[in-house]
């Protein structure tokens, strides 16, 4: 498996694949890869002749007080995981390769990005949309793979790709979890032992919300979105180390406010465990 840092080189590699009639899958990541990323790569390998994993901690999607400097990195480990999952190339550019000193063009969205994570991370999705646009332009994949773990990101990218006519199919993939339910995340490495134990409250709380929705569907009497989020909040508030950023139920994939939970919906939470901000969700379609 090859690692390249250069845009020209990855373009040449893709051109050769195209000339040979091969299909291409892209898995965009920020590295420090885990089983969640691996599931996306394996899914890409199963449906494409060649697979590129981009491994780039994108400075543009971090706010000034966020964890850009401390974000974990381990290219050797990433290489091993990509190789074992069957990827063909890792694209690992330096920030200067992606952003010239005079970089001044951004991809922004007027819907979908203001709520949920966008409320406390106002520049985040502009950075995500801009870097994904660049990665799609550089690698021109047939398919690109994103986790439902970052559900708002998935909705934003699906919408952007449709708005801007990218010739790439966006594939959403299920969240991969630890045995105790915690969604796998590169940021889990920030947690102390106590915090790691407390972090299971996110998936427990979402489980209660999902169960409430399930009984409403079974009984045929719809429940309100507020009732579901109140149940989830109560469970999270029972954990002293947890501080809620948001708990919301919105339509899926439009991310619009809803009153009654009787259609496709996303129920999403962001919670600080100590200083670490974790997100999780469930989607009911
Ligand atoms: P990141 O490196 O955190 O930017 O994530 C890269 C991609 O992997 C995104 O599409 C994420 O949604 C996806 N991803 C991260 N964690 C998980 C997980 N636990 N299960 C499935 N996909 C994930």
Short mmCIF file of N, CA and C in Angstrom, two decimals, residues 53-224:
data_model
loop_
_atom_site.label_atom_id
_atom_site.label_comp_id
_atom_site.label_asym_id
_atom_site.label_seq_id
_atom_site.Cartn_x
_atom_site.Cartn_y
_atom_site.Cartn_z
N UNK A 53 -7.83 6.24 1.24
CA UNK A 53 -8.17 6.78 2.56
C UNK A 53 -7.45 8.12 2.69
N UNK A 54 -8.19 9.21 2.86
CA UNK A 54 -7.49 10.46 3.14
C UNK A 54 -7.33 10.59 4.65
N UNK A 55 -6.15 11.03 5.04
CA UNK A 55 -5.74 11.07 6.45
C UNK A 55 -5.21 12.47 6.67
N UNK A 56 -6.10 13.38 7.10
CA UNK A 56 -5.74 14.80 7.13
C UNK A 56 -6.50 15.50 8.25
N UNK A 57 -5.76 15.99 9.24
CA UNK A 57 -6.40 16.76 10.31
C UNK A 57 -6.59 18.17 9.75
N UNK A 58 -7.83 18.47 9.40
CA UNK A 58 -8.16 19.68 8.63
C UNK A 58 -8.24 20.91 9.54
N UNK A 59 -7.23 21.78 9.51
CA UNK A 59 -7.23 22.92 10.44
C UNK A 59 -8.48 23.78 10.30
N UNK A 60 -9.03 23.82 9.07
CA UNK A 60 -10.12 24.76 8.81
C UNK A 60 -11.41 24.43 9.57
N UNK A 61 -11.55 23.19 10.03
CA UNK A 61 -12.81 22.84 10.70
C UNK A 61 -12.72 22.93 12.23
N UNK A 62 -11.58 23.42 12.74
CA UNK A 62 -11.41 23.59 14.19
C UNK A 62 -11.57 25.06 14.55
N UNK A 63 -12.36 25.34 15.61
CA UNK A 63 -12.46 26.70 16.13
C UNK A 63 -11.20 27.06 16.89
N UNK A 64 -11.02 28.36 17.18
CA UNK A 64 -9.79 28.82 17.84
C UNK A 64 -9.53 28.17 19.20
N UNK A 65 -10.61 27.80 19.93
CA UNK A 65 -10.39 27.22 21.27
C UNK A 65 -10.52 25.69 21.24
N UNK A 66 -10.53 25.11 20.05
CA UNK A 66 -10.70 23.65 19.97
C UNK A 66 -9.35 22.93 19.93
N UNK A 67 -9.41 21.60 19.71
CA UNK A 67 -8.26 20.73 19.99
C UNK A 67 -7.37 20.41 18.78
N UNK A 68 -7.22 21.37 17.85
CA UNK A 68 -6.38 21.11 16.67
C UNK A 68 -4.97 20.65 17.06
N UNK A 69 -4.36 21.37 18.03
CA UNK A 69 -2.97 21.06 18.40
C UNK A 69 -2.84 19.70 19.07
N UNK A 70 -3.84 19.32 19.87
CA UNK A 70 -3.70 18.08 20.64
C UNK A 70 -4.38 16.89 19.95
N UNK A 71 -5.01 17.12 18.79
CA UNK A 71 -5.73 16.02 18.13
C UNK A 71 -4.75 14.86 17.88
N UNK A 72 -5.11 13.62 18.29
CA UNK A 72 -4.14 12.53 18.21
C UNK A 72 -3.76 12.15 16.77
N UNK A 73 -2.50 11.80 16.59
CA UNK A 73 -2.01 11.43 15.26
C UNK A 73 -1.10 10.22 15.38
N UNK A 74 -1.18 9.26 14.45
CA UNK A 74 -0.29 8.09 14.46
C UNK A 74 -0.32 7.45 13.06
N UNK A 75 0.51 7.99 12.16
CA UNK A 75 0.46 7.53 10.77
C UNK A 75 0.87 6.07 10.63
N UNK A 76 1.84 5.61 11.45
CA UNK A 76 2.28 4.21 11.33
C UNK A 76 1.12 3.26 11.63
N UNK A 77 0.43 3.57 12.72
CA UNK A 77 -0.72 2.75 13.10
C UNK A 77 -1.81 2.81 12.02
N UNK A 78 -2.04 4.01 11.48
CA UNK A 78 -3.05 4.19 10.43
C UNK A 78 -2.71 3.34 9.21
N UNK A 79 -1.41 3.31 8.88
CA UNK A 79 -0.97 2.54 7.72
C UNK A 79 -1.31 1.06 7.91
N UNK A 80 -1.03 0.56 9.13
CA UNK A 80 -1.32 -0.85 9.40
C UNK A 80 -2.81 -1.14 9.25
N UNK A 81 -3.63 -0.25 9.84
CA UNK A 81 -5.08 -0.49 9.78
C UNK A 81 -5.59 -0.44 8.34
N UNK A 82 -5.10 0.55 7.57
CA UNK A 82 -5.55 0.67 6.17
C UNK A 82 -5.15 -0.56 5.36
N UNK A 83 -3.93 -1.01 5.61
CA UNK A 83 -3.43 -2.19 4.89
C UNK A 83 -4.31 -3.41 5.23
N UNK A 84 -4.60 -3.58 6.52
CA UNK A 84 -5.37 -4.76 6.90
C UNK A 84 -6.81 -4.68 6.39
N UNK A 85 -7.30 -3.46 6.19
CA UNK A 85 -8.68 -3.31 5.68
C UNK A 85 -8.74 -3.40 4.16
N UNK A 86 -7.57 -3.39 3.50
CA UNK A 86 -7.55 -3.58 2.04
C UNK A 86 -7.53 -2.29 1.23
N UNK A 87 -7.20 -1.14 1.88
CA UNK A 87 -7.10 0.11 1.12
C UNK A 87 -5.87 0.07 0.20
N UNK A 88 -5.88 0.91 -0.84
CA UNK A 88 -4.77 0.92 -1.80
C UNK A 88 -3.80 2.07 -1.57
N UNK A 89 -4.34 3.23 -1.19
CA UNK A 89 -3.48 4.41 -1.00
C UNK A 89 -3.99 5.22 0.18
N UNK A 90 -3.03 5.76 0.95
CA UNK A 90 -3.37 6.79 1.94
C UNK A 90 -2.93 8.12 1.36
N UNK A 91 -3.86 9.08 1.33
CA UNK A 91 -3.51 10.45 0.93
C UNK A 91 -3.35 11.26 2.21
N UNK A 92 -2.11 11.68 2.47
CA UNK A 92 -1.76 12.30 3.75
C UNK A 92 -1.06 13.65 3.49
N UNK A 93 -1.82 14.64 3.04
CA UNK A 93 -1.18 15.91 2.69
C UNK A 93 -0.84 16.75 3.91
N UNK A 94 0.17 17.59 3.79
CA UNK A 94 0.43 18.61 4.82
C UNK A 94 -0.61 19.72 4.65
N UNK A 95 -0.91 20.47 5.71
CA UNK A 95 -1.86 21.58 5.56
C UNK A 95 -1.45 22.53 4.43
N UNK A 96 -0.13 22.74 4.24
CA UNK A 96 0.32 23.67 3.18
C UNK A 96 0.06 23.11 1.78
N UNK A 97 -0.05 21.78 1.66
CA UNK A 97 -0.37 21.18 0.36
C UNK A 97 -1.85 21.45 0.03
N UNK A 98 -2.69 21.48 1.06
CA UNK A 98 -4.13 21.67 0.84
C UNK A 98 -4.52 23.15 0.78
N UNK A 99 -3.81 23.98 1.55
CA UNK A 99 -4.19 25.40 1.63
C UNK A 99 -2.98 26.29 1.33
N UNK A 100 -3.02 26.93 0.14
CA UNK A 100 -1.99 27.92 -0.19
C UNK A 100 -2.07 29.09 0.78
N UNK A 101 -0.99 29.86 0.87
CA UNK A 101 -1.00 31.05 1.74
C UNK A 101 -2.12 32.01 1.37
N UNK A 102 -2.45 32.08 0.08
CA UNK A 102 -3.51 33.01 -0.34
C UNK A 102 -4.86 32.31 -0.52
N UNK A 103 -5.04 31.19 0.16
CA UNK A 103 -6.32 30.44 0.03
C UNK A 103 -7.48 31.33 0.46
N UNK A 104 -8.51 31.42 -0.37
CA UNK A 104 -9.60 32.34 -0.03
C UNK A 104 -10.97 31.90 -0.55
N UNK A 105 -11.12 30.63 -0.94
CA UNK A 105 -12.41 30.16 -1.45
C UNK A 105 -12.97 29.12 -0.48
N UNK A 106 -14.24 29.30 -0.11
CA UNK A 106 -14.85 28.41 0.88
C UNK A 106 -16.17 27.88 0.36
N UNK A 107 -16.54 26.70 0.82
CA UNK A 107 -17.87 26.17 0.51
C UNK A 107 -18.69 26.26 1.79
N UNK A 108 -19.78 26.98 1.72
CA UNK A 108 -20.60 27.20 2.91
C UNK A 108 -22.04 26.81 2.57
N UNK A 109 -22.85 26.59 3.60
CA UNK A 109 -24.21 26.14 3.36
C UNK A 109 -25.14 26.97 4.21
N UNK A 110 -26.29 27.37 3.64
CA UNK A 110 -27.19 28.24 4.41
C UNK A 110 -28.24 27.44 5.18
N UNK A 111 -28.35 26.14 4.92
CA UNK A 111 -29.25 25.32 5.72
C UNK A 111 -28.42 24.23 6.38
N UNK A 112 -28.99 23.51 7.30
CA UNK A 112 -28.43 22.29 7.92
C UNK A 112 -27.26 22.52 8.88
N UNK A 113 -26.56 23.65 8.75
CA UNK A 113 -25.32 23.79 9.52
C UNK A 113 -25.45 24.70 10.74
N UNK A 114 -26.64 25.34 10.91
CA UNK A 114 -26.79 26.30 12.01
C UNK A 114 -27.12 25.65 13.35
N UNK A 115 -27.81 24.50 13.31
CA UNK A 115 -28.25 23.85 14.55
C UNK A 115 -27.30 22.76 15.00
N UNK A 116 -27.72 22.01 16.00
CA UNK A 116 -26.94 20.87 16.53
C UNK A 116 -25.49 21.32 16.78
N UNK A 117 -24.51 20.62 16.18
CA UNK A 117 -23.10 20.98 16.44
C UNK A 117 -22.75 22.37 15.92
N UNK A 118 -23.49 22.83 14.89
CA UNK A 118 -23.19 24.14 14.31
C UNK A 118 -23.43 25.29 15.28
N UNK A 119 -24.28 25.05 16.29
CA UNK A 119 -24.58 26.14 17.23
C UNK A 119 -23.35 26.50 18.06
N UNK A 120 -22.63 25.47 18.54
CA UNK A 120 -21.43 25.77 19.35
C UNK A 120 -20.14 25.70 18.53
N UNK A 121 -20.24 25.24 17.28
CA UNK A 121 -19.06 25.16 16.41
C UNK A 121 -19.38 25.91 15.10
N UNK A 122 -19.46 27.26 15.17
CA UNK A 122 -20.01 28.03 14.05
C UNK A 122 -19.23 27.92 12.74
N UNK A 123 -17.92 27.67 12.78
CA UNK A 123 -17.17 27.60 11.51
C UNK A 123 -16.88 26.17 11.08
N UNK A 124 -17.33 25.22 11.90
CA UNK A 124 -16.95 23.82 11.67
C UNK A 124 -17.38 23.31 10.29
N UNK A 125 -18.65 23.49 9.95
CA UNK A 125 -19.13 22.86 8.71
C UNK A 125 -18.63 23.57 7.45
N UNK A 126 -18.29 24.84 7.58
CA UNK A 126 -17.64 25.51 6.45
C UNK A 126 -16.31 24.84 6.16
N UNK A 127 -15.57 24.51 7.22
CA UNK A 127 -14.30 23.81 7.05
C UNK A 127 -14.49 22.41 6.49
N UNK A 128 -15.53 21.72 6.99
CA UNK A 128 -15.79 20.35 6.51
C UNK A 128 -16.18 20.39 5.03
N UNK A 129 -17.13 21.28 4.67
CA UNK A 129 -17.60 21.33 3.27
C UNK A 129 -16.45 21.71 2.34
N UNK A 130 -15.61 22.62 2.78
CA UNK A 130 -14.50 23.06 1.92
C UNK A 130 -13.51 21.92 1.72
N UNK A 131 -13.14 21.24 2.79
CA UNK A 131 -12.13 20.19 2.62
C UNK A 131 -12.70 18.99 1.85
N UNK A 132 -13.98 18.66 2.08
CA UNK A 132 -14.55 17.52 1.35
C UNK A 132 -14.69 17.88 -0.13
N UNK A 133 -15.05 19.11 -0.43
CA UNK A 133 -15.09 19.55 -1.83
C UNK A 133 -13.71 19.37 -2.47
N UNK A 134 -12.67 19.81 -1.77
CA UNK A 134 -11.32 19.67 -2.31
C UNK A 134 -10.96 18.19 -2.51
N UNK A 135 -11.28 17.36 -1.51
CA UNK A 135 -10.93 15.94 -1.62
C UNK A 135 -11.69 15.26 -2.76
N UNK A 136 -12.97 15.65 -2.95
CA UNK A 136 -13.75 15.06 -4.05
C UNK A 136 -13.19 15.54 -5.39
N UNK A 137 -12.78 16.80 -5.48
CA UNK A 137 -12.19 17.30 -6.72
C UNK A 137 -10.84 16.66 -7.02
N UNK A 138 -10.07 16.41 -5.98
CA UNK A 138 -8.73 15.84 -6.17
C UNK A 138 -8.82 14.37 -6.56
N UNK A 139 -9.73 13.63 -5.92
CA UNK A 139 -9.72 12.16 -6.11
C UNK A 139 -10.84 11.66 -7.03
N UNK A 140 -11.82 12.54 -7.35
CA UNK A 140 -12.96 12.19 -8.22
C UNK A 140 -13.49 10.76 -8.01
N UNK A 141 -13.87 10.42 -6.78
CA UNK A 141 -14.29 9.03 -6.52
C UNK A 141 -15.70 8.74 -7.04
N UNK A 142 -15.98 7.47 -7.33
CA UNK A 142 -17.34 7.05 -7.66
C UNK A 142 -18.21 7.10 -6.41
N UNK A 143 -17.61 6.71 -5.29
CA UNK A 143 -18.35 6.66 -4.02
C UNK A 143 -17.47 7.20 -2.90
N UNK A 144 -18.10 7.89 -1.94
CA UNK A 144 -17.37 8.34 -0.75
C UNK A 144 -18.16 7.91 0.48
N UNK A 145 -17.45 7.52 1.52
CA UNK A 145 -18.04 6.84 2.68
C UNK A 145 -17.93 7.69 3.93
N UNK A 146 -19.07 7.85 4.63
CA UNK A 146 -19.13 8.68 5.84
C UNK A 146 -19.90 7.93 6.92
N UNK A 147 -19.51 8.15 8.18
CA UNK A 147 -20.17 7.45 9.29
C UNK A 147 -21.41 8.19 9.78
N UNK A 148 -22.43 7.42 10.16
CA UNK A 148 -23.61 8.01 10.80
C UNK A 148 -23.27 8.53 12.20
N UNK A 149 -22.13 8.12 12.72
CA UNK A 149 -21.65 8.66 14.00
C UNK A 149 -21.65 10.20 13.95
N UNK A 150 -21.25 10.76 12.82
CA UNK A 150 -21.28 12.21 12.60
C UNK A 150 -22.47 12.50 11.70
N UNK A 151 -23.67 12.34 12.26
CA UNK A 151 -24.88 12.34 11.43
C UNK A 151 -25.12 13.69 10.75
N UNK A 152 -24.88 14.79 11.49
CA UNK A 152 -25.09 16.10 10.86
C UNK A 152 -24.13 16.27 9.69
N UNK A 153 -22.88 15.84 9.87
CA UNK A 153 -21.90 15.91 8.78
C UNK A 153 -22.39 15.11 7.57
N UNK A 154 -22.92 13.92 7.82
CA UNK A 154 -23.42 13.08 6.73
C UNK A 154 -24.55 13.80 5.98
N UNK A 155 -25.50 14.39 6.74
CA UNK A 155 -26.62 15.10 6.10
C UNK A 155 -26.10 16.29 5.29
N UNK A 156 -25.15 17.02 5.85
CA UNK A 156 -24.58 18.20 5.19
C UNK A 156 -23.88 17.79 3.89
N UNK A 157 -23.10 16.73 3.94
CA UNK A 157 -22.35 16.30 2.74
C UNK A 157 -23.31 15.78 1.66
N UNK A 158 -24.34 15.02 2.07
CA UNK A 158 -25.30 14.52 1.07
C UNK A 158 -25.95 15.71 0.36
N UNK A 159 -26.31 16.73 1.15
CA UNK A 159 -26.98 17.90 0.59
C UNK A 159 -26.02 18.69 -0.33
N UNK A 160 -24.79 18.86 0.13
CA UNK A 160 -23.81 19.62 -0.65
C UNK A 160 -23.52 18.94 -1.99
N UNK A 161 -23.38 17.63 -1.95
CA UNK A 161 -23.06 16.88 -3.17
C UNK A 161 -24.20 16.98 -4.18
N UNK A 162 -25.43 17.00 -3.65
CA UNK A 162 -26.58 17.17 -4.54
C UNK A 162 -26.64 18.61 -5.08
N UNK A 163 -26.51 19.60 -4.20
CA UNK A 163 -26.55 21.01 -4.62
C UNK A 163 -25.51 21.30 -5.69
N UNK A 164 -24.29 20.79 -5.50
CA UNK A 164 -23.17 21.19 -6.36
C UNK A 164 -22.86 20.17 -7.46
N UNK A 165 -23.75 19.16 -7.59
CA UNK A 165 -23.64 18.19 -8.70
C UNK A 165 -22.32 17.44 -8.75
N UNK A 166 -21.81 17.07 -7.60
CA UNK A 166 -20.64 16.18 -7.61
C UNK A 166 -21.08 14.82 -8.15
N UNK A 167 -20.21 14.22 -8.96
CA UNK A 167 -20.55 12.93 -9.55
C UNK A 167 -20.06 11.80 -8.63
N UNK A 168 -20.43 11.89 -7.38
CA UNK A 168 -19.97 10.91 -6.37
C UNK A 168 -21.17 10.49 -5.54
N UNK A 169 -21.31 9.20 -5.33
CA UNK A 169 -22.40 8.70 -4.49
C UNK A 169 -21.93 8.72 -3.04
N UNK A 170 -22.75 9.29 -2.15
CA UNK A 170 -22.38 9.35 -0.74
C UNK A 170 -23.03 8.18 -0.01
N UNK A 171 -22.20 7.40 0.68
CA UNK A 171 -22.70 6.21 1.37
C UNK A 171 -22.56 6.42 2.88
N UNK A 172 -23.69 6.36 3.59
CA UNK A 172 -23.67 6.46 5.05
C UNK A 172 -23.50 5.09 5.68
N UNK A 173 -22.66 4.99 6.69
CA UNK A 173 -22.34 3.69 7.30
C UNK A 173 -22.65 3.74 8.81
N UNK A 174 -23.12 2.59 9.37
CA UNK A 174 -23.53 2.59 10.78
C UNK A 174 -22.39 2.86 11.75
N UNK A 175 -22.75 3.33 12.95
CA UNK A 175 -21.75 3.62 14.00
C UNK A 175 -21.23 2.33 14.60
N UNK A 176 -19.93 2.27 14.77
CA UNK A 176 -19.29 1.12 15.41
C UNK A 176 -18.99 1.51 16.87
N UNK A 177 -19.29 0.58 17.78
CA UNK A 177 -19.23 0.90 19.22
C UNK A 177 -18.30 -0.03 19.97
N UNK A 178 -17.85 0.43 21.13
CA UNK A 178 -17.14 -0.44 22.07
C UNK A 178 -18.17 -1.43 22.64
N UNK A 179 -17.67 -2.48 23.34
CA UNK A 179 -18.58 -3.50 23.87
C UNK A 179 -19.62 -2.89 24.82
N UNK A 180 -19.24 -1.84 25.55
CA UNK A 180 -20.19 -1.24 26.49
C UNK A 180 -21.05 -0.14 25.87
N UNK A 181 -21.00 0.01 24.57
CA UNK A 181 -21.92 0.93 23.88
C UNK A 181 -21.31 2.25 23.46
N UNK A 182 -20.17 2.64 24.05
CA UNK A 182 -19.57 3.93 23.68
C UNK A 182 -19.18 3.91 22.20
N UNK A 183 -19.63 4.93 21.47
CA UNK A 183 -19.27 5.00 20.04
C UNK A 183 -17.77 5.21 19.93
N UNK A 184 -17.12 4.44 19.04
CA UNK A 184 -15.67 4.60 18.87
C UNK A 184 -15.38 5.99 18.31
N UNK A 185 -14.33 6.61 18.83
CA UNK A 185 -13.95 7.95 18.39
C UNK A 185 -12.48 8.16 18.70
N UNK A 186 -11.80 8.87 17.80
CA UNK A 186 -10.39 9.20 18.06
C UNK A 186 -10.29 10.01 19.36
N UNK A 187 -11.32 10.78 19.69
CA UNK A 187 -11.28 11.63 20.89
C UNK A 187 -11.48 10.84 22.18
N UNK A 188 -11.90 9.57 22.10
CA UNK A 188 -12.05 8.78 23.34
C UNK A 188 -10.72 8.65 24.07
N UNK A 189 -9.63 8.81 23.33
CA UNK A 189 -8.30 8.70 23.92
C UNK A 189 -8.03 9.82 24.95
N UNK A 190 -8.80 10.91 24.89
CA UNK A 190 -8.64 12.00 25.87
C UNK A 190 -9.17 11.63 27.25
N UNK A 191 -10.02 10.59 27.33
CA UNK A 191 -10.76 10.32 28.57
C UNK A 191 -9.90 9.62 29.62
N UNK A 192 -9.98 10.08 30.88
CA UNK A 192 -9.36 9.36 32.00
C UNK A 192 -10.20 8.10 32.27
N UNK A 193 -9.72 7.23 33.15
CA UNK A 193 -10.46 5.98 33.44
C UNK A 193 -11.87 6.29 33.96
N UNK A 194 -11.98 7.25 34.88
CA UNK A 194 -13.31 7.61 35.41
C UNK A 194 -14.21 8.17 34.33
N UNK A 195 -13.60 9.04 33.50
CA UNK A 195 -14.39 9.65 32.42
C UNK A 195 -14.82 8.60 31.40
N UNK A 196 -13.92 7.67 31.12
CA UNK A 196 -14.25 6.61 30.15
C UNK A 196 -15.48 5.82 30.64
N UNK A 197 -15.53 5.54 31.96
CA UNK A 197 -16.68 4.82 32.51
C UNK A 197 -17.94 5.69 32.41
N UNK A 198 -17.78 6.98 32.69
CA UNK A 198 -18.94 7.88 32.65
C UNK A 198 -19.47 8.07 31.23
N UNK A 199 -18.58 7.93 30.23
CA UNK A 199 -18.95 8.23 28.83
C UNK A 199 -20.01 7.27 28.28
N UNK A 200 -20.20 6.13 28.94
CA UNK A 200 -21.24 5.20 28.46
C UNK A 200 -22.64 5.79 28.62
N UNK A 201 -22.74 6.90 29.37
CA UNK A 201 -24.06 7.51 29.60
C UNK A 201 -24.69 7.98 28.29
N UNK A 202 -23.88 8.34 27.30
CA UNK A 202 -24.46 8.82 26.03
C UNK A 202 -25.27 7.72 25.35
N UNK A 203 -24.65 6.55 25.19
CA UNK A 203 -25.36 5.48 24.48
C UNK A 203 -26.51 4.93 25.34
N UNK A 204 -26.30 4.92 26.68
CA UNK A 204 -27.41 4.46 27.55
C UNK A 204 -28.62 5.38 27.39
N UNK A 205 -28.36 6.68 27.43
CA UNK A 205 -29.46 7.65 27.33
C UNK A 205 -30.16 7.55 25.97
N UNK A 206 -29.36 7.44 24.91
CA UNK A 206 -29.96 7.32 23.57
C UNK A 206 -30.77 6.03 23.47
N UNK A 207 -30.28 4.98 24.14
CA UNK A 207 -31.01 3.70 24.15
C UNK A 207 -32.39 3.87 24.77
N UNK A 208 -32.47 4.67 25.85
CA UNK A 208 -33.79 4.91 26.48
C UNK A 208 -34.70 5.70 25.55
N UNK A 209 -34.10 6.68 24.87
CA UNK A 209 -34.88 7.48 23.91
C UNK A 209 -35.41 6.60 22.79
N UNK A 210 -34.56 5.72 22.29
CA UNK A 210 -34.96 4.84 21.20
C UNK A 210 -36.07 3.88 21.65
N UNK A 211 -35.94 3.39 22.91
CA UNK A 211 -36.95 2.46 23.44
C UNK A 211 -38.30 3.19 23.56
N UNK A 212 -38.26 4.45 24.00
CA UNK A 212 -39.50 5.23 24.12
C UNK A 212 -40.17 5.38 22.75
N UNK A 213 -39.34 5.69 21.75
CA UNK A 213 -39.86 5.83 20.39
C UNK A 213 -40.43 4.49 19.90
N UNK A 214 -39.71 3.40 20.21
CA UNK A 214 -40.14 2.07 19.80
C UNK A 214 -41.50 1.73 20.38
N UNK A 215 -41.72 2.02 21.69
CA UNK A 215 -43.03 1.67 22.27
C UNK A 215 -44.13 2.55 21.71
N UNK A 216 -43.77 3.81 21.37
CA UNK A 216 -44.80 4.69 20.77
C UNK A 216 -45.23 4.13 19.41
N UNK A 217 -44.25 3.65 18.64
CA UNK A 217 -44.57 3.09 17.32
C UNK A 217 -45.44 1.83 17.49
N UNK A 218 -45.03 0.96 18.45
CA UNK A 218 -45.77 -0.29 18.67
C UNK A 218 -47.21 0.00 19.12
N UNK A 219 -47.37 0.97 20.01
CA UNK A 219 -48.71 1.24 20.54
C UNK A 219 -49.56 2.09 19.59
N UNK A 220 -48.91 2.66 18.57
CA UNK A 220 -49.66 3.46 17.60
C UNK A 220 -50.00 4.85 18.10
N UNK A 221 -49.50 5.26 19.29
CA UNK A 221 -49.75 6.63 19.75
C UNK A 221 -48.43 7.40 19.80
N UNK A 222 -48.20 8.25 18.78
CA UNK A 222 -46.91 8.93 18.63
C UNK A 222 -46.53 9.75 19.86
N UNK A 223 -45.25 9.83 20.11
CA UNK A 223 -44.72 10.58 21.24
C UNK A 223 -44.16 11.89 20.70
N UNK A 224 -44.05 12.92 21.54
CA UNK A 224 -43.48 14.18 21.05
C UNK A 224 -41.95 14.10 21.07
#
